[in-house]
mmCIF file of C-alpha atoms in Angstrom:
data_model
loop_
_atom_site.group_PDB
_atom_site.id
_atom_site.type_symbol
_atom_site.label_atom_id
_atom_site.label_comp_id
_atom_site.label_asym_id
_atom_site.label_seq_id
_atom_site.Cartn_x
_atom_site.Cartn_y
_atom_site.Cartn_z
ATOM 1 C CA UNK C 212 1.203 -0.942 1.606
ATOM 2 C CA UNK C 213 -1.129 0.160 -1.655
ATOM 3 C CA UNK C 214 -4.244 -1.430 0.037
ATOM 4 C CA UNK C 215 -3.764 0.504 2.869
ATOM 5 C CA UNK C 216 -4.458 3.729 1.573
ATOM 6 C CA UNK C 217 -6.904 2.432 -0.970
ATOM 7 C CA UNK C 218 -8.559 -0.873 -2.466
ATOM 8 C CA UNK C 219 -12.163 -1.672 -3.910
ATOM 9 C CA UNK C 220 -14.677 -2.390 -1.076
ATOM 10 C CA UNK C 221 -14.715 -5.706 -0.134
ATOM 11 C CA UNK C 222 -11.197 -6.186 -1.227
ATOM 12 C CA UNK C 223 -8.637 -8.150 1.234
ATOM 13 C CA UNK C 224 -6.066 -6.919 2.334
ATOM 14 C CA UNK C 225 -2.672 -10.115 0.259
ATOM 15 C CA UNK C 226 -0.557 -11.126 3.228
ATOM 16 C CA UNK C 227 2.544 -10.168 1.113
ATOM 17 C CA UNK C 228 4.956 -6.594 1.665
ATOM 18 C CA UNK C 229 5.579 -6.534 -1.880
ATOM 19 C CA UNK C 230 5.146 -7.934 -5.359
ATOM 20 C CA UNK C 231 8.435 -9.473 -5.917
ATOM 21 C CA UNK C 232 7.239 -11.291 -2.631
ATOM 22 C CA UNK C 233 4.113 -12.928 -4.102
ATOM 23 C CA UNK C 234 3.323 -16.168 -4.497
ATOM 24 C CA UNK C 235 -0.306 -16.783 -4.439
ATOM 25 C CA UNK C 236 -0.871 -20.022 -6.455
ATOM 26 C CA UNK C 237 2.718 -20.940 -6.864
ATOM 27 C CA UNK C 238 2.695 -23.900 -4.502
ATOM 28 C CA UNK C 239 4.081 -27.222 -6.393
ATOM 29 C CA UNK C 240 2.286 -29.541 -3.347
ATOM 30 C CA UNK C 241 -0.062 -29.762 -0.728
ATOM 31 C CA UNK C 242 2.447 -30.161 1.483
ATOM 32 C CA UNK C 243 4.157 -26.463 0.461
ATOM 33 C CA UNK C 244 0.847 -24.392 0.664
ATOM 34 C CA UNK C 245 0.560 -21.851 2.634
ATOM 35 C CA UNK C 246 -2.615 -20.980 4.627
ATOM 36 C CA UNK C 247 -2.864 -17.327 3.766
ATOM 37 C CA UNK C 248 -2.971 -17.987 -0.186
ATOM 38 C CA UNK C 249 -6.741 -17.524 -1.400
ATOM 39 C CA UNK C 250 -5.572 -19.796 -4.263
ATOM 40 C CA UNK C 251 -4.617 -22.896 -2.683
ATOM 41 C CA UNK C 252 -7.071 -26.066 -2.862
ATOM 42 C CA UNK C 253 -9.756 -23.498 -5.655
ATOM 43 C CA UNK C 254 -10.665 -25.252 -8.882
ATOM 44 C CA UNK C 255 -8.167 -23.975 -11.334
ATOM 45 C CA UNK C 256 -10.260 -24.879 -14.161
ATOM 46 C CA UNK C 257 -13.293 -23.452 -13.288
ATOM 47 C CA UNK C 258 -13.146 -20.590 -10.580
ATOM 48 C CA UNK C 259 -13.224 -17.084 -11.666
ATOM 49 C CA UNK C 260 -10.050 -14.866 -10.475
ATOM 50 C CA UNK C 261 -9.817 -11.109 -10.836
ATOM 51 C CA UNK C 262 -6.475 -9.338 -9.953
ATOM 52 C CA UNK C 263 -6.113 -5.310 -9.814
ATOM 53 C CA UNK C 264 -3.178 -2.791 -9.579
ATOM 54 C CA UNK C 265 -2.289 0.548 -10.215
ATOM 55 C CA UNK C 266 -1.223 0.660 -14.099
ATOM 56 C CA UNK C 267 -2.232 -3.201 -14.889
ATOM 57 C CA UNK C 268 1.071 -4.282 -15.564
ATOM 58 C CA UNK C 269 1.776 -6.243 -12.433
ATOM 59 C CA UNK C 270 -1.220 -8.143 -13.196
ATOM 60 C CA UNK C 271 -0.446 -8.811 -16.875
ATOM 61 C CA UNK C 272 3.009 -10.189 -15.649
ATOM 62 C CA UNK C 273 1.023 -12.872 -12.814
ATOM 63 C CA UNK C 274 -1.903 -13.882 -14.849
ATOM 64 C CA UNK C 275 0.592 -15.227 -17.352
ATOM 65 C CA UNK C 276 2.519 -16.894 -13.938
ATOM 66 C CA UNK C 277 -0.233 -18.644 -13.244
ATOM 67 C CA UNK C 278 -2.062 -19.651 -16.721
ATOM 68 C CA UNK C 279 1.427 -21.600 -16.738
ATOM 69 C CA UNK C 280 0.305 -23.405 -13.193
ATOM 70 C CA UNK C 281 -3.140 -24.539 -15.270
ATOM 71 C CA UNK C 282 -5.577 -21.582 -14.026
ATOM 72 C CA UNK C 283 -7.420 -21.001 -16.368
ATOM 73 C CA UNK C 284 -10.123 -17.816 -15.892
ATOM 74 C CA UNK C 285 -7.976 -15.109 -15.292
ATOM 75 C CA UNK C 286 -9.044 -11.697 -15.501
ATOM 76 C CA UNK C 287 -7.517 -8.017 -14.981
ATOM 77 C CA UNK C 288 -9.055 -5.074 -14.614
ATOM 78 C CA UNK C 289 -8.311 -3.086 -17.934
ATOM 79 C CA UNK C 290 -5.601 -0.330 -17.856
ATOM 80 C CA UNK C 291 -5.487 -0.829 -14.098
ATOM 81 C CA UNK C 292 -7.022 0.888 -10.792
ATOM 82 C CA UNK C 293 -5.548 4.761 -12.657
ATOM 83 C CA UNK C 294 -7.779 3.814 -16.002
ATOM 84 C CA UNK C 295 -10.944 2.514 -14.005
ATOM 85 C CA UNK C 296 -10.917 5.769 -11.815
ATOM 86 C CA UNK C 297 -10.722 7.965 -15.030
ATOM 87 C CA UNK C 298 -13.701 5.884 -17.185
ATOM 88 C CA UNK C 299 -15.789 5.299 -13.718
ATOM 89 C CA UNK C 300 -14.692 7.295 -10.948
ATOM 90 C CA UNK C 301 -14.701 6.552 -7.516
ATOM 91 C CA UNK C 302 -17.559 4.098 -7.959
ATOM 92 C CA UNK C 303 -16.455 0.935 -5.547
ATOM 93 C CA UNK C 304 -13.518 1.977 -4.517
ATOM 94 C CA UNK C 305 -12.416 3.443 -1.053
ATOM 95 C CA UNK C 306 -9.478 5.645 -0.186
ATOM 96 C CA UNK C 307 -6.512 6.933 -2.399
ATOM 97 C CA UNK C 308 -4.708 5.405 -4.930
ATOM 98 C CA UNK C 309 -0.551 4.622 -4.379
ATOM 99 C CA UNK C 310 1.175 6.270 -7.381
ATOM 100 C CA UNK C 311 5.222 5.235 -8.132
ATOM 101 C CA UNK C 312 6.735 8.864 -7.641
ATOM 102 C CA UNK C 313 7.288 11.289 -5.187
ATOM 103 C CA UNK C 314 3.297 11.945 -5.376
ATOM 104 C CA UNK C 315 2.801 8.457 -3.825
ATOM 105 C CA UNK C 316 -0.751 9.159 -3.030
ATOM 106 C CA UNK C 317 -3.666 10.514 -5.242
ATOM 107 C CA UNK C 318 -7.267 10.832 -4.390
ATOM 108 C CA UNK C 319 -9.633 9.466 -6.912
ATOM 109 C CA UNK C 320 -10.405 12.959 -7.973
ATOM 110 C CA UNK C 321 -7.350 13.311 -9.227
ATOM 111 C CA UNK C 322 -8.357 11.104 -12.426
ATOM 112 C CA UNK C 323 -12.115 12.128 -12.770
ATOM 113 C CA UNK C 324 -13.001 15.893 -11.017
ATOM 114 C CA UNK C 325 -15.983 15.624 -9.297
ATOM 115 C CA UNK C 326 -15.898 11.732 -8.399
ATOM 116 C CA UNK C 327 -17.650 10.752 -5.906
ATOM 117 C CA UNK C 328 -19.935 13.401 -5.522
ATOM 118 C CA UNK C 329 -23.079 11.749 -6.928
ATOM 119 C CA UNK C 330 -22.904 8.543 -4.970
ATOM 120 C CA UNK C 331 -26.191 7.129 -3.781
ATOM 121 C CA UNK C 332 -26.484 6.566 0.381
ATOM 122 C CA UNK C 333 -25.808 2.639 0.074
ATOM 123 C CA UNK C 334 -22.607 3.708 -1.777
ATOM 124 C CA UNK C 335 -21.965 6.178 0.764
ATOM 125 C CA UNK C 336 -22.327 3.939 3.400
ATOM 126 C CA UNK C 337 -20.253 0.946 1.487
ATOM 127 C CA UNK C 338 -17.002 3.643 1.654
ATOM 128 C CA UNK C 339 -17.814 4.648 4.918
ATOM 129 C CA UNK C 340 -17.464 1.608 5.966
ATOM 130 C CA UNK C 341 -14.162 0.365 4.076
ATOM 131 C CA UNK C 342 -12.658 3.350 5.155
ATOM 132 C CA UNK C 343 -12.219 2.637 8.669
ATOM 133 C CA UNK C 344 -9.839 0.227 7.892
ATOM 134 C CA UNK C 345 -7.739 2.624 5.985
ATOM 135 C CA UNK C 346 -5.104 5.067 7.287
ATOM 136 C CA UNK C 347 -3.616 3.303 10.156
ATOM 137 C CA UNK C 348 -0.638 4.798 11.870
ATOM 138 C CA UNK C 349 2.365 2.064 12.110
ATOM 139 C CA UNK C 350 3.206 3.209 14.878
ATOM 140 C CA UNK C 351 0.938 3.113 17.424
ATOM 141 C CA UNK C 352 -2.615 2.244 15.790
ATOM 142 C CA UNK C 353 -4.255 5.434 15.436
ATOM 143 C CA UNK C 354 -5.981 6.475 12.250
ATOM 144 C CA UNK C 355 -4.359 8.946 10.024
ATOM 145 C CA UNK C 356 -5.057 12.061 8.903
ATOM 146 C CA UNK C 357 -3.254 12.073 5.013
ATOM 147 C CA UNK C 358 -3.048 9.089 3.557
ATOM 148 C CA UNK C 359 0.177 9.245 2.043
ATOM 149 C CA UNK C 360 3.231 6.894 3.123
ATOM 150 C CA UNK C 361 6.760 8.062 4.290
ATOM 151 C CA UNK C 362 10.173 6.149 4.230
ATOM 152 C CA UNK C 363 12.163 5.387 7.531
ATOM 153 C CA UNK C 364 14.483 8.380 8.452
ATOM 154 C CA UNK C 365 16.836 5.085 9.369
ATOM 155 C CA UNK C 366 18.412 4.364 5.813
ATOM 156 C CA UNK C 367 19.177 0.620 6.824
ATOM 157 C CA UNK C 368 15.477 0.403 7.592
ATOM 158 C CA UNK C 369 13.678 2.836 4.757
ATOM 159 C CA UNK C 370 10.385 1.111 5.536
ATOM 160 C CA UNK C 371 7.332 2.534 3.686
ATOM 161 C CA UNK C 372 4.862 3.579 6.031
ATOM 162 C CA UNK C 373 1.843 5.591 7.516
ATOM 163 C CA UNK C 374 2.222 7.681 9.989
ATOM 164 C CA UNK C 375 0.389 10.186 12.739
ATOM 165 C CA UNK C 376 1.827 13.266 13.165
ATOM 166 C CA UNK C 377 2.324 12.476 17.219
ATOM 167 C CA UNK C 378 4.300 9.095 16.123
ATOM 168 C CA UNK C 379 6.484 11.348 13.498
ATOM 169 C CA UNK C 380 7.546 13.686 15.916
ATOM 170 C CA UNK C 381 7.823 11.315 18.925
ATOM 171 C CA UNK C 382 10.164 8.818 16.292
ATOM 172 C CA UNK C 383 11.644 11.844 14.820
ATOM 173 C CA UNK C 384 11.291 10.487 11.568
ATOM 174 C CA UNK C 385 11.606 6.692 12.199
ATOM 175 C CA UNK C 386 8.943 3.730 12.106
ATOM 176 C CA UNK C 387 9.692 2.482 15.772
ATOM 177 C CA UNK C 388 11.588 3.335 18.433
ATOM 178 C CA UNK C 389 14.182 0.158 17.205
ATOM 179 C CA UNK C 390 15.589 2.601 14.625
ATOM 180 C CA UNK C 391 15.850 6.092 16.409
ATOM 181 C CA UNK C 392 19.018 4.710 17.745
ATOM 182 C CA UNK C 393 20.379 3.543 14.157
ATOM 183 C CA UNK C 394 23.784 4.561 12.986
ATOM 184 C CA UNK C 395 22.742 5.901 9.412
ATOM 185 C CA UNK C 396 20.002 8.369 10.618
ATOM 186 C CA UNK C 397 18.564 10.621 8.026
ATOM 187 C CA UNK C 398 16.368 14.066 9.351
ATOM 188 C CA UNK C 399 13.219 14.659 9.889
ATOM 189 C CA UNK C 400 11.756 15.905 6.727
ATOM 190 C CA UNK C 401 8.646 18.421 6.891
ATOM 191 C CA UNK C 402 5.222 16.902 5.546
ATOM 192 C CA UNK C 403 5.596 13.794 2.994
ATOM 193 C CA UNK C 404 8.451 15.047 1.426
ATOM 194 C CA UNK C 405 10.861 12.534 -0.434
ATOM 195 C CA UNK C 406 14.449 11.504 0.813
ATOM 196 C CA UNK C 407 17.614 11.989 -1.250
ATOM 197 C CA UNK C 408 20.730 10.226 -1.553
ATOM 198 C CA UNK C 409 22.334 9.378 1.717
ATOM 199 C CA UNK C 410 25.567 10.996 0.809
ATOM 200 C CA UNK C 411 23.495 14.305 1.534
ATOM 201 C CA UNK C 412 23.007 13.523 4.919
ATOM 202 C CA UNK C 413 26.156 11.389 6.308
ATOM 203 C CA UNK C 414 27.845 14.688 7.220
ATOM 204 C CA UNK C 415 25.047 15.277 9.704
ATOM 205 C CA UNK C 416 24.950 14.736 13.514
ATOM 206 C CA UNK C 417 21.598 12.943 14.223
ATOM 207 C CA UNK C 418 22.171 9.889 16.399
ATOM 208 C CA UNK C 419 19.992 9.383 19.443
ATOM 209 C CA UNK C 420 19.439 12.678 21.941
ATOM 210 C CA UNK C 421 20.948 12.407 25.329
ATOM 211 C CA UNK C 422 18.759 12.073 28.339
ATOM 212 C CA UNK C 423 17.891 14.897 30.369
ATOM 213 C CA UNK C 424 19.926 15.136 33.412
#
């Protein structure tokens, strides 16, 4: 979900939901690897690999992962994607940046004021470009207007997603129309606001409305 409101250009999109989930590199056999890894069959000795994330800590952690499966050119991008926007600004990079609080989202400018305002056309163009791919409603496609992610109003589900405003108000809250029928439904909270504890909402009457007669 952090590449989808931001990444460097060119960057792929890892076919993982979260970090705990990766395992890029990890396979013991041919037999075990998995098509979507970008480091199965590479020259561990010799190929260059470059990892990012927000604060560089999740990178410090997997580099050491897989120096112990014999790669051997690791490299991490100093202080993270929050340290590169404040020494170089938005330079190469599209979108937001996903932040672990209730901000979730921060735009590059955040870190440097005025980034991104002296980019050249190719650079223009470049993030123009990238950022088509950004912003994408769960829901139903559509692009998005702030890209910031909201949690599943169904507290069994609590996905992390993006949303259109249309989709929000049509799924009253939810990610699909799967969980407007949940049991444990939370409300509809205004903007990107943050849920609470579910024991502030169990008192409240929010399963499924009836049909018009």
């Amino acid at each position: 979900y952090e590449w989808d409101i931001g990444h460097f250009q060119g960057a792929q999109r890892p076919n993982v939901d979260c970090f705990r989930s990766t395992s890029f590199g990890l396979s013991e056999s041919e037999q075990e690897m998995d098509s979507s890894d970008p480091l199965n069959g590479i020259d561990k000795e010799n190929t260059d690999i470059l990892m990012y994330c927000t604060g560089g800590i999740r990178c410090d952690v997997y580099s050491t992962i897989l120096r112990k499966k014999g790669f051997r050119n690791l490299y991490t991008l100093k202080g993270g994607v929050s340290n590169y926007l404040k020494e170089e600004g938005s330079a190469g990079w599209v979108g937001n940046l996903f932040v672990f609080d209730g901000r979730l989202s921060l735009p590059p400018a955040t870190y440097k004021p005025g980034a991104g305002d002296d980019d050249d056309e190719e650079e223009e163009e470049g993030r123009n470009r990238s950022s088509s791919e950004l912003g994408r409603c769960y829901a139903c496609g559509s692009e998005v207007v702030e890209l910031r992610h909201r949690n599943c109003a169904n507290i069994d589900c609590n996905r992390l997603y993006l949303c259109c405003g249309r989709c929000v108000e049509e799924l009253r809250g939810c990610c699909g129309e799967g969980c407007t029928a949940a049991p444990r439904l939370r409300p509809l909270l205004p903007s990107h606001q943050r849920y609470h504890k579910w024991h502030l909402y169990r008192h409240l009457d929010l399963g499924a409305p009836s049909s018009p007669s």
